[in-house]
Coordinates of C-alpha atoms and ligand atoms in Angstrom, one line a residue:
M1 CA 141.3 167.9 65.6
K2 CA 144.5 166.8 66.9
K3 CA 145.4 170.2 68.4
I4 CA 141.5 170.3 70.2
W5 CA 142.1 167.3 71.7
L6 CA 145.1 168.2 73.0
I7 CA 143.9 171.3 74.5
S8 CA 141.0 169.5 76.0
L9 CA 143.4 167.0 77.5
L10 CA 145.3 170.0 78.8
F11 CA 142.4 171.5 80.5
T12 CA 141.4 168.3 81.8
T13 CA 144.6 167.8 83.5
L14 CA 144.7 171.2 84.8
V15 CA 141.3 170.9 86.6
W16 CA 142.3 167.6 87.9
S17 CA 145.7 168.7 89.2
A18 CA 144.0 171.7 90.7
G19 CA 141.3 169.6 92.5
T20 CA 143.9 167.3 93.5
A21 CA 146.6 169.9 94.8
A22 CA 143.6 171.3 97.0
A23 CA 142.1 167.8 98.4
P24 CA 143.6 167.6 102.1
K25 CA 144.6 164.2 102.9
Y26 CA 145.2 164.7 106.8
V27 CA 142.4 167.1 108.0
F28 CA 142.5 168.6 111.5
F29 CA 139.4 170.2 113.5
F30 CA 140.0 171.7 116.3
I31 CA 137.2 173.1 118.4
G32 CA 137.7 175.3 121.1
D33 CA 134.4 174.9 123.1
G34 CA 132.9 178.2 124.2
M35 CA 135.9 180.1 122.5
G36 CA 134.8 183.3 121.2
V37 CA 136.8 186.2 119.8
G38 CA 136.8 187.5 123.8
Q39 CA 138.9 184.4 124.7
V40 CA 141.4 184.1 121.9
Q41 CA 141.8 188.3 121.8
S42 CA 142.7 187.5 125.4
L43 CA 145.4 185.1 124.8
R44 CA 146.9 187.2 122.4
T45 CA 146.9 190.1 124.6
Y46 CA 148.3 187.8 127.2
Y47 CA 151.2 186.9 125.5
K48 CA 151.6 190.7 124.2
D49 CA 151.9 191.9 127.9
T50 CA 153.7 189.1 129.5
D51 CA 157.3 187.5 129.1
D52 CA 155.9 183.9 128.7
P53 CA 158.2 181.7 126.9
D54 CA 155.4 180.5 124.4
R55 CA 154.8 184.1 123.1
S56 CA 157.4 183.7 120.3
L57 CA 156.2 180.4 118.8
Q58 CA 153.3 179.8 116.0
H59 CA 149.7 180.9 117.2
F60 CA 146.6 179.5 115.9
Y61 CA 145.4 183.0 115.4
E62 CA 147.9 183.9 113.0
F63 CA 146.9 181.3 110.3
P64 CA 146.5 183.3 107.1
V65 CA 142.6 182.7 106.2
T66 CA 140.3 183.8 109.0
S67 CA 136.3 184.4 109.0
L68 CA 133.6 184.1 111.5
I69 CA 130.7 181.7 111.8
T70 CA 127.2 182.0 113.5
T71 CA 126.3 179.5 115.8
F72 CA 122.4 179.8 116.3
S73 CA 120.4 176.6 116.5
Y74 CA 117.5 175.4 114.9
D75 CA 115.4 176.4 117.8
D76 CA 117.6 179.1 119.9
D77 CA 119.5 182.0 119.1
M78 CA 122.0 180.5 121.8
T79 CA 123.0 177.3 121.0
D80 CA 124.0 174.7 123.6
S81 CA 127.1 172.2 122.6
A82 CA 125.1 169.1 121.2
A83 CA 123.2 171.7 118.5
A84 CA 126.2 173.5 117.8
G85 CA 128.3 170.1 117.6
T86 CA 125.7 168.2 115.2
A87 CA 126.2 171.3 113.1
L88 CA 129.9 171.2 112.9
A89 CA 130.2 167.5 112.7
C90 CA 127.4 166.9 109.9
G91 CA 126.3 170.5 108.5
K92 CA 122.7 170.3 109.9
K93 CA 120.8 172.6 112.1
T94 CA 119.4 170.8 114.8
R95 CA 117.0 171.5 118.5
N96 CA 119.4 171.9 121.6
S97 CA 120.1 169.0 123.1
M98 CA 119.9 167.0 120.3
L99 CA 122.9 165.2 119.4
G100 CA 124.1 163.9 115.4
M101 CA 120.2 163.9 114.7
D102 CA 118.2 166.9 112.5
A103 CA 115.0 168.5 114.2
D104 CA 112.8 165.9 113.1
T105 CA 115.2 163.0 114.7
V106 CA 116.6 161.9 111.7
A107 CA 120.2 160.3 112.3
L108 CA 122.7 162.5 110.5
T109 CA 126.0 161.2 108.8
S110 CA 128.9 163.3 110.6
V111 CA 132.1 164.1 108.1
A112 CA 134.1 162.0 110.3
K113 CA 132.2 158.7 109.3
R114 CA 132.6 159.8 105.7
M115 CA 136.2 160.2 106.3
K116 CA 135.6 156.7 107.8
Q117 CA 133.7 155.3 104.9
A118 CA 136.6 156.6 102.3
G119 CA 139.1 154.6 104.1
R120 CA 141.1 157.2 106.2
G121 CA 142.0 156.8 110.0
V122 CA 139.8 158.7 112.0
G123 CA 140.6 160.1 115.7
I124 CA 138.5 161.7 118.3
M125 CA 139.8 163.4 121.3
S126 CA 138.8 165.9 124.2
S127 CA 139.7 167.0 127.2
V128 CA 136.6 166.5 128.5
C129 CA 134.5 163.6 128.6
L130 CA 134.2 161.0 125.6
N131 CA 130.6 160.9 125.6
D132 CA 130.0 164.7 125.9
A133 CA 128.2 166.4 123.1
T134 CA 131.0 168.1 121.0
P135 CA 133.2 164.8 120.4
G136 CA 129.6 162.9 120.6
A137 CA 128.4 164.9 117.5
F138 CA 131.2 162.8 115.2
Y139 CA 130.2 159.3 116.5
A140 CA 126.6 159.2 117.7
S141 CA 122.7 160.1 116.9
R142 CA 120.6 160.5 120.0
P143 CA 117.5 162.5 120.5
N144 CA 119.2 163.6 123.9
R145 CA 122.7 164.5 124.6
G146 CA 122.0 163.4 128.4
D147 CA 121.8 159.8 127.0
Y148 CA 125.4 159.2 128.1
F149 CA 125.4 155.3 128.1
E150 CA 124.0 154.9 124.7
I151 CA 126.2 157.5 123.3
A152 CA 129.2 156.0 124.9
R153 CA 128.3 152.6 123.2
Q154 CA 127.7 154.0 119.4
G155 CA 131.6 155.0 120.4
A156 CA 132.4 151.5 120.5
A157 CA 130.4 150.7 117.2
S158 CA 132.1 153.8 115.5
E159 CA 135.0 151.8 114.2
F160 CA 137.1 154.9 114.5
D161 CA 140.6 154.0 115.5
F162 CA 141.7 156.5 118.2
L163 CA 139.3 158.1 121.0
A164 CA 140.6 159.9 123.9
G165 CA 139.3 161.4 126.5
A166 CA 138.7 162.4 130.3
Y167 CA 136.7 159.3 130.6
F168 CA 132.8 158.5 130.0
R169 CA 129.7 159.7 132.1
D170 CA 127.3 157.0 133.1
P171 CA 129.8 154.1 131.6
Y172 CA 128.1 151.2 133.4
G173 CA 124.5 152.5 132.3
V174 CA 123.6 153.5 135.6
K175 CA 121.8 156.8 135.5
A176 CA 120.6 155.2 131.9
G177 CA 118.6 152.4 134.1
T178 CA 120.3 149.7 131.6
P179 CA 122.9 148.4 133.4
G180 CA 125.9 147.2 131.4
N181 CA 130.1 148.1 130.7
V182 CA 131.1 150.0 127.7
F183 CA 134.7 149.2 128.5
A184 CA 133.7 145.7 127.5
E185 CA 132.2 146.6 124.3
Y186 CA 135.0 148.3 123.3
E187 CA 137.4 145.6 124.0
A188 CA 134.8 143.5 122.0
A189 CA 135.2 145.6 119.2
G190 CA 138.8 145.3 119.0
Y191 CA 139.8 148.5 120.7
T192 CA 142.3 148.5 123.2
V193 CA 141.8 150.4 126.2
V194 CA 144.4 152.2 128.2
R195 CA 144.5 154.9 130.8
G196 CA 147.0 157.4 132.3
M197 CA 149.6 159.3 130.6
N198 CA 151.7 156.8 129.4
G199 CA 148.5 155.1 128.0
Y200 CA 149.5 155.8 124.5
D201 CA 152.9 154.0 125.0
D202 CA 151.1 150.9 126.7
A203 CA 148.7 150.9 123.4
V204 CA 151.8 151.0 120.9
A205 CA 153.5 148.3 123.4
A206 CA 150.2 146.0 122.7
N207 CA 150.6 146.8 119.0
A208 CA 146.8 148.2 119.0
R209 CA 145.0 148.7 116.0
R210 CA 142.1 150.7 117.8
I211 CA 142.9 152.5 120.9
L212 CA 140.6 154.0 123.6
W213 CA 142.5 155.8 125.5
L214 CA 141.3 157.8 129.1
D215 CA 142.8 159.7 132.1
A216 CA 143.6 157.9 135.1
D217 CA 141.0 159.5 136.8
T218 CA 143.2 161.7 139.4
V219 CA 140.8 164.8 140.0
S220 CA 137.6 164.8 138.6
E221 CA 135.7 162.2 136.1
N222 CA 134.5 165.0 133.9
T223 CA 137.4 166.7 132.6
I224 CA 141.5 166.0 132.8
N225 CA 142.8 168.5 135.1
Y226 CA 142.8 172.4 133.4
A227 CA 145.5 173.6 132.3
I228 CA 146.2 176.1 135.0
D229 CA 145.9 173.2 137.7
A230 CA 147.8 170.7 135.6
R231 CA 150.2 168.2 137.6
N232 CA 152.9 165.9 135.9
N233 CA 151.5 163.2 135.9
D234 CA 148.0 164.3 133.9
M235 CA 147.2 163.5 130.3
T236 CA 146.8 166.9 128.0
L237 CA 145.1 168.0 124.8
P238 CA 148.6 168.2 123.4
G239 CA 149.5 164.8 124.2
M240 CA 146.2 163.3 122.6
V241 CA 147.0 164.8 119.8
E242 CA 150.2 164.1 119.4
A243 CA 149.4 160.3 119.9
A244 CA 146.7 160.8 117.3
I245 CA 148.8 161.8 114.5
D246 CA 151.8 159.3 115.5
H247 CA 148.8 156.3 115.7
L248 CA 147.0 157.3 112.2
Y249 CA 149.9 158.6 110.3
K250 CA 151.6 155.4 110.6
N251 CA 148.8 153.1 109.8
Y252 CA 146.3 154.9 107.2
R253 CA 148.2 155.4 103.4
K254 CA 144.9 157.2 102.6
G255 CA 145.4 160.1 105.2
F256 CA 143.4 160.6 108.4
F257 CA 140.7 163.3 110.1
I258 CA 141.6 164.5 113.2
M259 CA 138.8 166.4 115.6
A260 CA 140.3 167.3 119.1
E261 CA 138.0 169.4 121.4
G262 CA 139.2 171.7 124.2
G263 CA 136.8 171.6 126.8
G264 CA 137.7 173.3 129.5
I265 CA 137.6 176.6 127.8
D266 CA 133.8 176.1 128.3
H267 CA 133.8 175.2 131.4
L268 CA 135.9 177.6 132.8
S269 CA 134.1 180.6 130.7
H270 CA 130.7 179.1 132.4
A271 CA 132.7 179.8 135.7
N272 CA 133.7 182.9 135.0
D273 CA 137.4 182.3 135.7
A274 CA 139.2 184.6 133.9
A275 CA 142.7 183.3 134.6
G276 CA 141.8 179.9 134.1
V277 CA 140.1 180.1 130.6
I278 CA 143.3 182.1 129.4
H279 CA 145.8 179.5 130.4
E280 CA 143.1 176.8 128.7
T281 CA 143.2 178.5 125.6
K282 CA 147.1 178.7 125.9
E283 CA 146.8 174.8 126.0
F284 CA 144.4 174.7 123.3
D285 CA 146.9 176.6 121.3
A286 CA 149.7 174.2 122.0
A287 CA 147.7 171.4 120.9
V288 CA 146.9 173.1 117.8
R289 CA 150.5 173.9 117.3
L290 CA 151.5 170.3 117.0
A291 CA 149.1 169.8 113.7
Y292 CA 151.1 173.0 112.5
E293 CA 154.2 171.2 112.8
F294 CA 152.7 167.9 110.7
Y295 CA 151.5 170.8 108.2
R296 CA 155.0 172.4 108.0
Q297 CA 156.4 168.8 107.1
H298 CA 153.4 168.1 104.6
P299 CA 152.0 171.7 103.4
K300 CA 150.7 170.5 100.4
E301 CA 148.6 168.0 102.1
T302 CA 147.7 169.2 105.3
L303 CA 144.5 171.1 106.2
I304 CA 143.9 172.6 110.0
V305 CA 140.6 174.4 110.8
V306 CA 140.4 176.0 114.4
T307 CA 137.1 177.3 115.5
A308 CA 134.4 177.2 118.5
D309 CA 130.8 175.8 118.6
H310 CA 129.8 178.8 120.6
E311 CA 130.9 181.2 122.9
T312 CA 130.7 181.2 126.7
G313 CA 130.5 183.6 129.5
G314 CA 130.0 187.0 127.2
L315 CA 133.7 187.5 128.0
G316 CA 134.5 191.0 127.2
M317 CA 138.0 192.6 127.2
G318 CA 137.2 196.0 129.1
I319 CA 135.0 196.8 132.2
K320 CA 133.2 199.4 133.4
E321 CA 135.6 199.8 136.4
S322 CA 138.9 200.4 134.9
S323 CA 137.9 201.4 131.4
Y324 CA 140.7 201.2 129.4
K325 CA 143.5 199.5 131.4
Q326 CA 144.2 195.7 131.2
H327 CA 146.4 193.7 133.6
M328 CA 147.2 190.4 131.8
D329 CA 150.1 190.0 133.7
Y330 CA 148.1 189.3 136.5
V331 CA 147.1 186.2 134.9
Q332 CA 150.8 184.7 135.6
H333 CA 150.5 184.7 139.5
V334 CA 146.9 182.9 139.7
T335 CA 147.8 179.4 139.9
A336 CA 144.2 178.0 140.8
S337 CA 141.2 177.4 138.8
K338 CA 138.2 178.6 140.4
N339 CA 137.2 174.9 140.9
A340 CA 140.5 174.0 142.5
F341 CA 140.6 176.9 144.5
W342 CA 137.2 175.7 145.8
S343 CA 138.3 172.3 146.5
E344 CA 141.9 173.1 147.6
F345 CA 141.5 176.0 149.9
C346 CA 137.3 175.9 151.2
K347 CA 137.4 172.5 151.9
S348 CA 140.7 172.3 153.4
I349 CA 140.4 175.0 155.7
N350 CA 137.1 173.9 156.7
N351 CA 138.1 170.2 157.5
D352 CA 140.6 171.9 160.2
P353 CA 138.7 174.5 162.3
L354 CA 142.1 175.8 163.5
N355 CA 142.9 176.8 159.7
L356 CA 140.0 178.9 159.6
T357 CA 140.8 182.3 160.3
W358 CA 141.1 185.4 157.9
E359 CA 144.8 185.5 158.2
N360 CA 145.2 182.2 156.7
A361 CA 143.0 183.0 153.9
E362 CA 144.7 186.2 153.2
K363 CA 148.1 184.1 153.3
F364 CA 146.5 181.6 150.8
L365 CA 145.1 184.4 148.5
A366 CA 148.8 186.5 148.3
D367 CA 150.6 182.9 147.9
R368 CA 148.3 181.2 145.5
M369 CA 146.5 184.1 143.6
G370 CA 149.0 186.9 144.0
L371 CA 145.8 188.8 145.5
G372 CA 147.1 191.6 148.0
S373 CA 151.0 190.7 147.0
V374 CA 151.5 191.2 143.4
I375 CA 147.9 192.0 142.4
P376 CA 147.5 195.0 144.9
L377 CA 144.1 195.2 146.8
T378 CA 142.5 198.4 148.2
T379 CA 141.3 198.9 151.8
G380 CA 137.6 198.8 150.2
E381 CA 138.3 195.2 148.1
K382 CA 140.1 193.8 151.1
G383 CA 137.2 194.5 153.5
A384 CA 134.5 193.3 151.0
L385 CA 136.3 190.2 150.9
M386 CA 136.8 189.8 154.5
T387 CA 133.1 190.1 154.8
V388 CA 132.1 187.7 152.6
F389 CA 134.9 185.2 154.0
Q390 CA 132.7 185.6 157.5
T391 CA 129.2 185.0 156.1
S392 CA 130.3 182.1 153.8
V393 CA 133.3 180.3 155.1
I394 CA 132.8 181.1 158.8
D395 CA 128.8 181.5 159.1
K396 CA 127.9 179.2 156.0
S397 CA 125.1 182.0 155.9
A398 CA 125.7 183.0 152.2
S399 CA 124.2 181.4 149.2
K400 CA 125.8 179.5 146.9
Q401 CA 126.4 180.4 143.0
H402 CA 125.3 177.6 140.7
T403 CA 127.0 177.1 137.2
L404 CA 126.5 174.5 134.9
Y405 CA 129.6 172.5 135.8
A406 CA 130.0 173.6 139.6
D407 CA 128.5 175.0 142.3
F408 CA 130.8 177.8 144.1
D409 CA 130.6 179.1 147.9
A410 CA 130.2 183.1 148.0
F411 CA 133.7 183.4 149.0
T412 CA 134.8 181.8 145.9
T413 CA 132.7 183.7 144.0
A414 CA 134.0 187.1 145.5
V415 CA 137.6 185.9 144.8
Y416 CA 137.1 185.1 141.4
K417 CA 134.9 187.9 140.4
L418 CA 137.5 190.4 142.0
L419 CA 140.2 188.7 140.0
S420 CA 138.6 189.3 136.7
T421 CA 138.2 193.0 137.5
K422 CA 141.4 193.6 138.5
I423 CA 142.7 191.6 134.9
G424 CA 140.4 193.9 133.0
I425 CA 137.7 191.1 131.9
G426 CA 133.7 191.5 132.2
W427 CA 131.3 188.8 131.8
T428 CA 127.7 188.8 130.9
T429 CA 126.3 185.4 131.8
Y430 CA 127.2 181.9 133.4
S431 CA 125.7 180.3 129.9
H432 CA 126.5 180.6 126.3
T433 CA 125.8 183.8 124.1
G434 CA 124.7 184.1 120.8
N435 CA 127.7 185.8 119.8
P436 CA 129.7 184.6 116.7
V437 CA 133.1 182.7 116.8
P438 CA 136.0 182.7 115.0
L439 CA 137.6 180.8 112.4
F440 CA 141.1 180.1 111.5
I441 CA 142.6 177.9 109.0
I442 CA 146.1 177.0 106.9
G443 CA 146.6 174.7 104.6
A444 CA 145.2 172.7 101.3
G445 CA 141.8 174.1 100.6
A446 CA 142.0 177.2 103.0
D447 CA 141.3 179.1 100.1
R448 CA 137.9 177.7 99.9
F449 CA 137.0 179.2 103.2
A450 CA 138.7 182.7 102.2
S451 CA 136.4 183.8 99.8
A452 CA 133.3 182.4 101.3
G453 CA 132.2 185.5 103.7
W454 CA 130.5 185.2 107.2
L455 CA 130.3 181.3 107.4
D456 CA 127.4 179.1 109.1
N457 CA 128.4 176.8 111.4
T458 CA 127.0 174.0 109.1
D459 CA 129.2 175.1 106.1
L460 CA 132.4 173.4 107.7
S461 CA 132.0 169.6 107.3
R462 CA 130.2 170.4 104.1
I463 CA 133.5 172.3 102.6
I464 CA 135.7 169.9 104.2
G465 CA 133.3 167.2 102.6
E466 CA 133.6 168.7 99.2
L467 CA 137.5 169.5 99.3
C468 CA 138.1 165.5 100.4
N469 CA 135.7 164.5 97.6
L470 CA 133.7 162.8 100.3
K471 CA 130.4 160.7 99.4
Ligands
ZN501 ZN1 129.1 175.3 127.7

């Protein structure tokens, strides 16, 4: 009898300790918006083919557990970021455009909310707007992702501890037709609202318990500067992750949950901007690396999950024009995103008619993009650029290219199409694809994902919840 009792005690202890060892106290959920296998492999190839000093560091795609996840939504083979964010945050398929609700408009409880209910610190951050679909899915429930004012208000009511991003869309309810002020609502809910690169230091100095940290709004309200355009005084995704770790580790003995979105990967993939996407994915990699450094200090208690909500652009390595050849080294010579090229070059040259010459354009292309200098141009390619410069910039007769986040003139479009071709990257669409996206995992509980085969986007928050014994 005594023996049986001992054995059963031993068995219970073993099961319990195995469960405890695998229960991650610190959970990181990184979402590269639009980051498919092609975007990741392009970064990997870029590191292989260049002398970029970051190449020797740890990269998320080297994590020991990898898989693929399907991304289709309830009603479409190609998901949008709202349905995909809902699936990742809440573990349920829903219709495109719906946020934090199932297909029958029943509000769902995200894994972040369940973490909060379990007494953990929660941080939600994005390089784009905080009330965009991906971050929004973790704290809001709305029938339409475009209900920006309401989504932002629900963030104020979330009781989450650390919120950061570029800005809010419609913070004063103008488009919603219900004038208000979300910043006042955040302050009323106990948030210290800070802006700009030193915002987190200001929040620490103010002894903030809850922090809302937004960019100083230098270039665009819809995104922090893209990594390829980054200037010294901008907020960055790695900066947000570092601050979130600091704030939540200090204040929560029960552990934390951090969701960080690299939103620019999607924006630049919509624009089919190959060099911009690689720089943006590199920045996302740098943000994950900070979590990896934390994991190295707390290896038995930390879980890092890195994935994407969907693939954008149909990015393919290899194109018809140059079959097996790629030139990832060209990426290092491009110093402007497609958006920055449009605003810096085209607008400035248009404002000064004296600058409006092909010679000036040619010099700009060589200095800022390497086109015609490091990246050689054939006579035919140069002639084609000159022709579109004439019709688009001088005559203004060429039609514009419309993509989800920006409109581009025909000259900008031609320059970036040529750049993709020179680098050796092809695109199938300006929208999202139904391609599966990669999953990379390290840390406590990683094994649970390893044996599960090809996963679906609804599986991740469920597995995380089970690992953390969430209700
Ligand atoms: Zn998108």
